[in-house]
PDB file of C-alpha atoms in Angstrom:
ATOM      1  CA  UNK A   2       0.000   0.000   0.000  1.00 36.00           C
ATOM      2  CA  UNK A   3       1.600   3.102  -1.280  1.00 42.00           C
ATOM      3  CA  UNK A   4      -0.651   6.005  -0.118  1.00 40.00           C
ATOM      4  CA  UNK A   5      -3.569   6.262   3.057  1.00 41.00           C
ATOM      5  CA  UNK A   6      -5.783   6.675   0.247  1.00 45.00           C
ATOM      6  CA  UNK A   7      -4.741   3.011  -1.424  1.00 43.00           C
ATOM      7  CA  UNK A   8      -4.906   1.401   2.156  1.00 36.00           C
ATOM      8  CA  UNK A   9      -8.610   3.095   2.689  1.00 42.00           C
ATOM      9  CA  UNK A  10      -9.846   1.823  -0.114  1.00 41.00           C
ATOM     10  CA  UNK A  11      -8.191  -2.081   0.401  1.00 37.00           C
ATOM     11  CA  UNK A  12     -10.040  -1.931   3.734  1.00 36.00           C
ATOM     12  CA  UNK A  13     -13.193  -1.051   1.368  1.00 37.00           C
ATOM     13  CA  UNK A  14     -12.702  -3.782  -0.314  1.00 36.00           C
ATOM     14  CA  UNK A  15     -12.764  -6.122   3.135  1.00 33.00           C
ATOM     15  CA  UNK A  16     -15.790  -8.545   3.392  1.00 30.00           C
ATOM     16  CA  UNK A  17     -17.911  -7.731   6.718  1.00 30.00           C
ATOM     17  CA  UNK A  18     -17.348 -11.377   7.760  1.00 30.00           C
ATOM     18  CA  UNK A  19     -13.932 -10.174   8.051  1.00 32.00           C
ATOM     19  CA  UNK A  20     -14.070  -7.281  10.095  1.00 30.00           C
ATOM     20  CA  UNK A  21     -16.557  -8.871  12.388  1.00 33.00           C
ATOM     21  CA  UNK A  22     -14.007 -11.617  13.212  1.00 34.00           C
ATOM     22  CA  UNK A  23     -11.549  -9.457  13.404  1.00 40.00           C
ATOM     23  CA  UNK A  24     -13.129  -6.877  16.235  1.00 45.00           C
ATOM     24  CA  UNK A  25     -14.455 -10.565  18.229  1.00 52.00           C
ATOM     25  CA  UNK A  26     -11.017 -11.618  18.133  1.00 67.00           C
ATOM     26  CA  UNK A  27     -10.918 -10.829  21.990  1.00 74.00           C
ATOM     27  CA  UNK A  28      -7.915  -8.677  21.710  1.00 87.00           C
ATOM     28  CA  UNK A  29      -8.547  -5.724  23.813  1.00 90.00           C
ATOM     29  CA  UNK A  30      -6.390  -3.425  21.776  1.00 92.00           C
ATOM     30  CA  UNK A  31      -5.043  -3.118  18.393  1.00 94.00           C
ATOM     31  CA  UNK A  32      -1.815  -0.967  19.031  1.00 95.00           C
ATOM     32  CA  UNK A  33       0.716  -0.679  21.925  1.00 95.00           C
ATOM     33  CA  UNK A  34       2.565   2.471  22.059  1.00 96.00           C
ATOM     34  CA  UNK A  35       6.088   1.403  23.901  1.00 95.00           C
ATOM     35  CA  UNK A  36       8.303   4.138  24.511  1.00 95.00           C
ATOM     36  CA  UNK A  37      10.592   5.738  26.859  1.00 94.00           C
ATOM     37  CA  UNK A  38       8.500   8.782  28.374  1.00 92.00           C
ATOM     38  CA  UNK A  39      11.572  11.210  27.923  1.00 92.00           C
ATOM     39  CA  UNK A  40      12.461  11.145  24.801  1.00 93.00           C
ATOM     40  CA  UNK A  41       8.776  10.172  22.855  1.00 94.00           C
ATOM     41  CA  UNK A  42       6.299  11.121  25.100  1.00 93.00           C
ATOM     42  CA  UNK A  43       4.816  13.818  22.842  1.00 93.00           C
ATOM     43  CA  UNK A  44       5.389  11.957  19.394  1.00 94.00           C
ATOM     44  CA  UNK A  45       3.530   8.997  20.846  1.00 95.00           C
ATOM     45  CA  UNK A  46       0.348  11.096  22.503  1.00 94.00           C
ATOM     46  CA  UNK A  47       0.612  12.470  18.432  1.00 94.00           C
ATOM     47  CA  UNK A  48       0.334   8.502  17.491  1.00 95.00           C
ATOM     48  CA  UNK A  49      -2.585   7.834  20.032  1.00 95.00           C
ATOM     49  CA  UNK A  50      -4.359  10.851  18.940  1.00 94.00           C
ATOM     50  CA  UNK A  51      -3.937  10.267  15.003  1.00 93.00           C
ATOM     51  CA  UNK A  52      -4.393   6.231  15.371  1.00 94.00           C
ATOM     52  CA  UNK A  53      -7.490   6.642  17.673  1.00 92.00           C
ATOM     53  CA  UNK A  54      -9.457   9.203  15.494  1.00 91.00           C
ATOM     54  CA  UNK A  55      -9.174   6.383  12.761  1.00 89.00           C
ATOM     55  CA  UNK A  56     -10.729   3.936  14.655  1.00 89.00           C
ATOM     56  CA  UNK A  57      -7.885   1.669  16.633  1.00 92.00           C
ATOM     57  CA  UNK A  58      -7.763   1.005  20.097  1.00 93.00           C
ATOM     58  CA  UNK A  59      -4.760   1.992  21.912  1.00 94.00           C
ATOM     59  CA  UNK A  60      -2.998   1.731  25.009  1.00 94.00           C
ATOM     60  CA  UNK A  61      -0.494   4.714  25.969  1.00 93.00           C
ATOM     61  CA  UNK A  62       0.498   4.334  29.534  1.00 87.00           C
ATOM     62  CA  UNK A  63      -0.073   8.426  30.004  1.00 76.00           C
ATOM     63  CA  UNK A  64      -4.115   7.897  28.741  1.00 76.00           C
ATOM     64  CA  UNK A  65      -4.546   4.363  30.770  1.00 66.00           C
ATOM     65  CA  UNK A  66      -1.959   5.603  34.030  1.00 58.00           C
ATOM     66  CA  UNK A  67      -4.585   3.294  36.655  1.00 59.00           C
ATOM     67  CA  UNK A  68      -4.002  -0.018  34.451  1.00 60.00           C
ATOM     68  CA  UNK A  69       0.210   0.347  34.488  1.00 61.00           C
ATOM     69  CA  UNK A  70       0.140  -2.573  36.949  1.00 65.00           C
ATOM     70  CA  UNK A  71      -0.665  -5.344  34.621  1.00 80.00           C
ATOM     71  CA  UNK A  72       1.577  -4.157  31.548  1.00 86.00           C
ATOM     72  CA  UNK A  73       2.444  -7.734  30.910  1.00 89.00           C
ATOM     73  CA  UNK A  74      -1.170  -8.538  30.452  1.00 91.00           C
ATOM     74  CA  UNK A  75      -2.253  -5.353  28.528  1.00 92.00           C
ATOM     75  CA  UNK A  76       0.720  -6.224  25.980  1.00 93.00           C
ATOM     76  CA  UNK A  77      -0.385  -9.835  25.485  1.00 93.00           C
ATOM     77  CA  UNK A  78      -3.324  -8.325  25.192  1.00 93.00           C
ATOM     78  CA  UNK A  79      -2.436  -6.343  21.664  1.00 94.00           C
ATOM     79  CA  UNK A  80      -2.861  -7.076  18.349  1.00 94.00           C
ATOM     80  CA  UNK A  81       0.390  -4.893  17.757  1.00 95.00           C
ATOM     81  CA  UNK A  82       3.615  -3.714  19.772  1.00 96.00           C
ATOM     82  CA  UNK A  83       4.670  -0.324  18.288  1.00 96.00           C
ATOM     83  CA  UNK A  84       8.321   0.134  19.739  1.00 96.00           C
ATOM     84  CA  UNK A  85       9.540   3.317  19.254  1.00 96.00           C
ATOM     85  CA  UNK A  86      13.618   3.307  19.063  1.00 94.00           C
ATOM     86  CA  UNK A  87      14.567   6.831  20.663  1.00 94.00           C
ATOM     87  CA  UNK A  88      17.824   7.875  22.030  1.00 92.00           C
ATOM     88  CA  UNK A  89      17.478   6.247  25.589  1.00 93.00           C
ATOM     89  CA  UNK A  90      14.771   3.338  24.966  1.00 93.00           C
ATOM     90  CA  UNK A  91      17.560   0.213  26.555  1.00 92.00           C
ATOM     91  CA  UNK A  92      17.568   2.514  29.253  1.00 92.00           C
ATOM     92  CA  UNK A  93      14.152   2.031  30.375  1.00 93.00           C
ATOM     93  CA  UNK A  94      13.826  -1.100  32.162  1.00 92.00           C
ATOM     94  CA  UNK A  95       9.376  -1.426  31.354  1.00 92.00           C
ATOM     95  CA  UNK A  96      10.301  -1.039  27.643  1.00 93.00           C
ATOM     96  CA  UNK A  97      12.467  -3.916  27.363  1.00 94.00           C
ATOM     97  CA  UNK A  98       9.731  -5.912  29.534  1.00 93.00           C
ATOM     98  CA  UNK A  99       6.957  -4.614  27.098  1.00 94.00           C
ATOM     99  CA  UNK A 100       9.274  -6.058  24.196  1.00 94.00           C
ATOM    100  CA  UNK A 101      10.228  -9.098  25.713  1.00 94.00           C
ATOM    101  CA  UNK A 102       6.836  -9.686  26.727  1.00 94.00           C
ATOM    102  CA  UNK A 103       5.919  -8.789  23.010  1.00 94.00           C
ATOM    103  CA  UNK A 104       8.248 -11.203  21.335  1.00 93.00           C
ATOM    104  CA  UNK A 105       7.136 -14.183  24.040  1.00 93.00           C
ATOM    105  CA  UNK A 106       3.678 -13.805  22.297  1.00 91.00           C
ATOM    106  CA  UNK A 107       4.465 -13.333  18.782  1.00 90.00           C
ATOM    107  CA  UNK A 108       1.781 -15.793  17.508  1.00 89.00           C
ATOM    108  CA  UNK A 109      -0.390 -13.069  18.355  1.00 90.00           C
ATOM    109  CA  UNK A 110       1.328  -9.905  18.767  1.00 91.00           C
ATOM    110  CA  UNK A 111       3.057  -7.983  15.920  1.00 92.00           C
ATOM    111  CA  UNK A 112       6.079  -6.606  16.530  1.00 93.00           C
ATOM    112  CA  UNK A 113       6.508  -2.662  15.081  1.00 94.00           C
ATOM    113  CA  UNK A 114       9.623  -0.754  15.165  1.00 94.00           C
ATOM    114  CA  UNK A 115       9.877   2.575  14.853  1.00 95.00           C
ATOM    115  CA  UNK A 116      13.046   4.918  14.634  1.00 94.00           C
ATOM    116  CA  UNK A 117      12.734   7.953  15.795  1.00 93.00           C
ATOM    117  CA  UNK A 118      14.021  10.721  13.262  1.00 92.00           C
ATOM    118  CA  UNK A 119      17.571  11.536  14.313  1.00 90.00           C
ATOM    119  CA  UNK A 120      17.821   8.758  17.195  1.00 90.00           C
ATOM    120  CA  UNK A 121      21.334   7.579  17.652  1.00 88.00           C
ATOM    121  CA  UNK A 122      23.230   5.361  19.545  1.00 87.00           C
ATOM    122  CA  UNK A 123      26.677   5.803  19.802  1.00 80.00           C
ATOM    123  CA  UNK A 124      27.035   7.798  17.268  1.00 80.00           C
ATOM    124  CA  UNK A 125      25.550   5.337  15.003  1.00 84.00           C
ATOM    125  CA  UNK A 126      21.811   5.441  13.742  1.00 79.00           C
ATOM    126  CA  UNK A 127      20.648   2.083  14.283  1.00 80.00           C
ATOM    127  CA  UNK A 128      21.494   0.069  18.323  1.00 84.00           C
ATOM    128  CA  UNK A 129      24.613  -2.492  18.163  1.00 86.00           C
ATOM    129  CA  UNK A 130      23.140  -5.549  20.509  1.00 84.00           C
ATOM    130  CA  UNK A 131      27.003  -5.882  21.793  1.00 84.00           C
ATOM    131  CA  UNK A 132      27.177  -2.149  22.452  1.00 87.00           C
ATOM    132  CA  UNK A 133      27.543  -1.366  26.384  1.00 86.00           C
ATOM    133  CA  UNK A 134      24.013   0.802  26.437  1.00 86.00           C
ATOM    134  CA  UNK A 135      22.958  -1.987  26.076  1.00 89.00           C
ATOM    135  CA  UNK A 136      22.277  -3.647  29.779  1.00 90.00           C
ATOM    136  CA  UNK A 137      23.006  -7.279  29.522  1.00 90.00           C
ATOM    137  CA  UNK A 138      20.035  -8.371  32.512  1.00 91.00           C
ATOM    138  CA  UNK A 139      16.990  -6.615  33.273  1.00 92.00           C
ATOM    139  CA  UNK A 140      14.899  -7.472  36.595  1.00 92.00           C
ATOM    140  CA  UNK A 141      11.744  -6.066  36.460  1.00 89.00           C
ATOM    141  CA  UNK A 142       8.595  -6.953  38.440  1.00 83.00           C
ATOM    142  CA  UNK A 143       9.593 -10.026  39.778  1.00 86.00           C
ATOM    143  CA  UNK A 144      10.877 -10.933  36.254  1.00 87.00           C
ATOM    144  CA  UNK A 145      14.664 -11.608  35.512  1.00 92.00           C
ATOM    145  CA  UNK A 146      15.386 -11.774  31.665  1.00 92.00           C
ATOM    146  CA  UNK A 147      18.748 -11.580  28.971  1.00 91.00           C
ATOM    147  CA  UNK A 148      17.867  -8.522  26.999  1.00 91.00           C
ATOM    148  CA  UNK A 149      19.856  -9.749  24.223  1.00 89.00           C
ATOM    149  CA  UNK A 150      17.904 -12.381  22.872  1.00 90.00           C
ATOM    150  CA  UNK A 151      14.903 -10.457  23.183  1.00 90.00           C
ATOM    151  CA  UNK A 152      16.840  -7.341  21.198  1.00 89.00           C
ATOM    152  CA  UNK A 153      17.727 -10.213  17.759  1.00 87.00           C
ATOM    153  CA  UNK A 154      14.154 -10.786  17.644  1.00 86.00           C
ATOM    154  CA  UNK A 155      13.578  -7.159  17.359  1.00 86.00           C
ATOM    155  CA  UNK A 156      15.842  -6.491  14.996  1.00 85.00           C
ATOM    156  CA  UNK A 157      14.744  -9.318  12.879  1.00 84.00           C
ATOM    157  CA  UNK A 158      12.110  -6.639  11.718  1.00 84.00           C
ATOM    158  CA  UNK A 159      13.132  -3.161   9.619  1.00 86.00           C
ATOM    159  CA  UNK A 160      12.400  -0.668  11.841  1.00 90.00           C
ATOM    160  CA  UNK A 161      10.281   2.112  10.143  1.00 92.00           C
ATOM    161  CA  UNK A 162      12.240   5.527   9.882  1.00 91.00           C
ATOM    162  CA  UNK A 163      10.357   8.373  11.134  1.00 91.00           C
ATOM    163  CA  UNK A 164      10.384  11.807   9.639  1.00 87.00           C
ATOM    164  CA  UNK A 165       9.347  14.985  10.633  1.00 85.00           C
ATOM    165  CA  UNK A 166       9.237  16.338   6.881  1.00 85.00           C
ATOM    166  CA  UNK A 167       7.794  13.180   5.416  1.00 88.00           C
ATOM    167  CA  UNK A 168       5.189  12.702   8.011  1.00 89.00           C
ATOM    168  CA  UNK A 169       2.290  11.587   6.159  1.00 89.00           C
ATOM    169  CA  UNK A 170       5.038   9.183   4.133  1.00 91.00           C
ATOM    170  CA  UNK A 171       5.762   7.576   7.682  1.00 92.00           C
ATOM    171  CA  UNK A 172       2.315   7.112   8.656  1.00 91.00           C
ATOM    172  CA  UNK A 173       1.212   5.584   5.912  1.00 90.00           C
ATOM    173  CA  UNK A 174       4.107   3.096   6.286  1.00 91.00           C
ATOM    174  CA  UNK A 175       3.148   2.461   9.684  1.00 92.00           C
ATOM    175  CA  UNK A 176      -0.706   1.901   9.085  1.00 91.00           C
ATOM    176  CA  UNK A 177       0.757  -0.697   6.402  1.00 90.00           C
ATOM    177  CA  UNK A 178       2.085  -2.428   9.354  1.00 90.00           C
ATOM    178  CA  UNK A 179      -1.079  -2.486  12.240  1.00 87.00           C
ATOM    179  CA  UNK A 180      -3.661  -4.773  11.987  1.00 78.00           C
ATOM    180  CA  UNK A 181      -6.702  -4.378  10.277  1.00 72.00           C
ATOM    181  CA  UNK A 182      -9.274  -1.451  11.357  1.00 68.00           C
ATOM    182  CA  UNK A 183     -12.975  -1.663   9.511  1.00 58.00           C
ATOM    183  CA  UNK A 184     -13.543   1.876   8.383  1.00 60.00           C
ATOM    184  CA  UNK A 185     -15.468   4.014  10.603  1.00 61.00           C
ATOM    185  CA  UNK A 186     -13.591   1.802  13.500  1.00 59.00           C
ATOM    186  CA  UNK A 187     -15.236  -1.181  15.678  1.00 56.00           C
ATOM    187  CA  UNK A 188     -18.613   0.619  16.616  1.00 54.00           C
ATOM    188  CA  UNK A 189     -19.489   1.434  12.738  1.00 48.00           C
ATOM    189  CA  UNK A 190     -19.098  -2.464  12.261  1.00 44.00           C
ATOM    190  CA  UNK A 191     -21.052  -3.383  15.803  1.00 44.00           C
ATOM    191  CA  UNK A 192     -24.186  -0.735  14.147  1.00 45.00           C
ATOM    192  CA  UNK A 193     -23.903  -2.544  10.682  1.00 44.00           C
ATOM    193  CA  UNK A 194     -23.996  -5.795  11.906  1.00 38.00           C
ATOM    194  CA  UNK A 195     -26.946  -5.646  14.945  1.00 41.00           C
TER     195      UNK A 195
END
C-alpha cells in the first residue's frame, strides 16, 4: 500500500465477515505504544491521537496511568507492539519488559519498530546488541530476563524511519504495518452488523 488513500480503499474492499471476526477476536487493543516517556512522550500522545481518530484502540500508559500494573497482560493483550527506538529506549527497564513480553507472544502480537528521526546510539543510527548501552540483565517486576535475545528478535524486523518532513510518508508506512481497522472503526461495524 503506497498512499492512506490506497490502504482506505483495500479496507473497502474487506468482506464484513472479516471485520466482524476481526473486532471478536478478543484482543482488547489493536496498538501498543512502547516508549521511553523522555524522549517520545509527545510523538507517541501524536500517534494515540492520530491512530485513535481512525478507529484503533490503543494503550499509551499516560491515557490508561490506573491499568500500568498489569503491563504484561495489557501487551499480550495487543494485536500490535509499536516500539519506538529513541535515544534512551535500553535505558528504560518497562520497555524492554513490554518487548520481551511482546516477542514471548508473537503468535499473536506484531512486533513494530519505529526509529525515531535523528535517534542515535553511539554515534551510530541504528542500536549495536554488543554495544555497552545496552544492559546485559533486566529485573523487572519479579521478572529476571537476557535482553539480548529479546533485542535479535527485534531487529529481525526493519524498523520504520520516522520523519518529521515526510510525516504523512511515515504514517502511511506504519498503518501498512497495524492490523486491520474496519472503516469508521469497531462501533461502525457493531451498528452494521446488529
Amino acid at each position: 500500500v503506497e498512499s492512506l488513500s490506497e490502504l482506505e480503499t483495500s479496507l473497502n474492499s474487506r468482506g464484513a465477515s472479516a471485520r466482524t471476526a476481526e473486532a471478536a477476536d478478543g484482543m482488547k487493543y489493536d496498538v501498543f505504544l512502547s516508549h521511553k516517556q523522555a524522549d517520545a512522550q509527545d510523538f507517541c500522545r501524536h500517534l494515540y491521537d492520530l491512530l485513535t481518530a481512525k478507529g484503533y484502540r490503543v494503550f499509551l500508559d499516560r491515557v490508561d496511568a490506573s491499568k500500568l500494573h498489569s503491563l504484561p497482560d495489557i501487551v499480550r493483550s495487543s494485536r500490535c507492539v509499536v516500539f519506538v527506538l529513541s535515544d534512551n529506549i535500553f535505558e528504560s527497564k518497562w520497555c524492554l519488559y513490554e518487548l520481551k513480553t511482546a516477542v514471548d507472544n508473537a503468535a499473536k502480537t506484531t512486533l513494530v519498530p519505529v526509529r525515531m528521526e535523528g535517534a542515535t546510539w553511539g554515534g551510530k543510527n541504528f542500536p549495536d546488541i554488543c554495544a555497552d548501552y545496552i544492559p546485559e540483565h533486566v529485573d523487572v517486576d519479579g521478572t529476571s530476563f537476557q535482553v539480548r535475545p529479546v533485542l535479535s528478535d527485534l531487529f529481525k524486523f526493519k524498523a520504520i524511519e520516522h520523519s518529521r518532513e515526510y510525516f504523512g510518508g511515515f504514517i502511511d508506512r506504519l498503518l501498512s504495518k497495524l492490523p486491520f481497522i474496519p472503516p469508521g472503526g469497531y462501533a461502525h461495524v457493531a451498528a452494521a452488523h446488529s
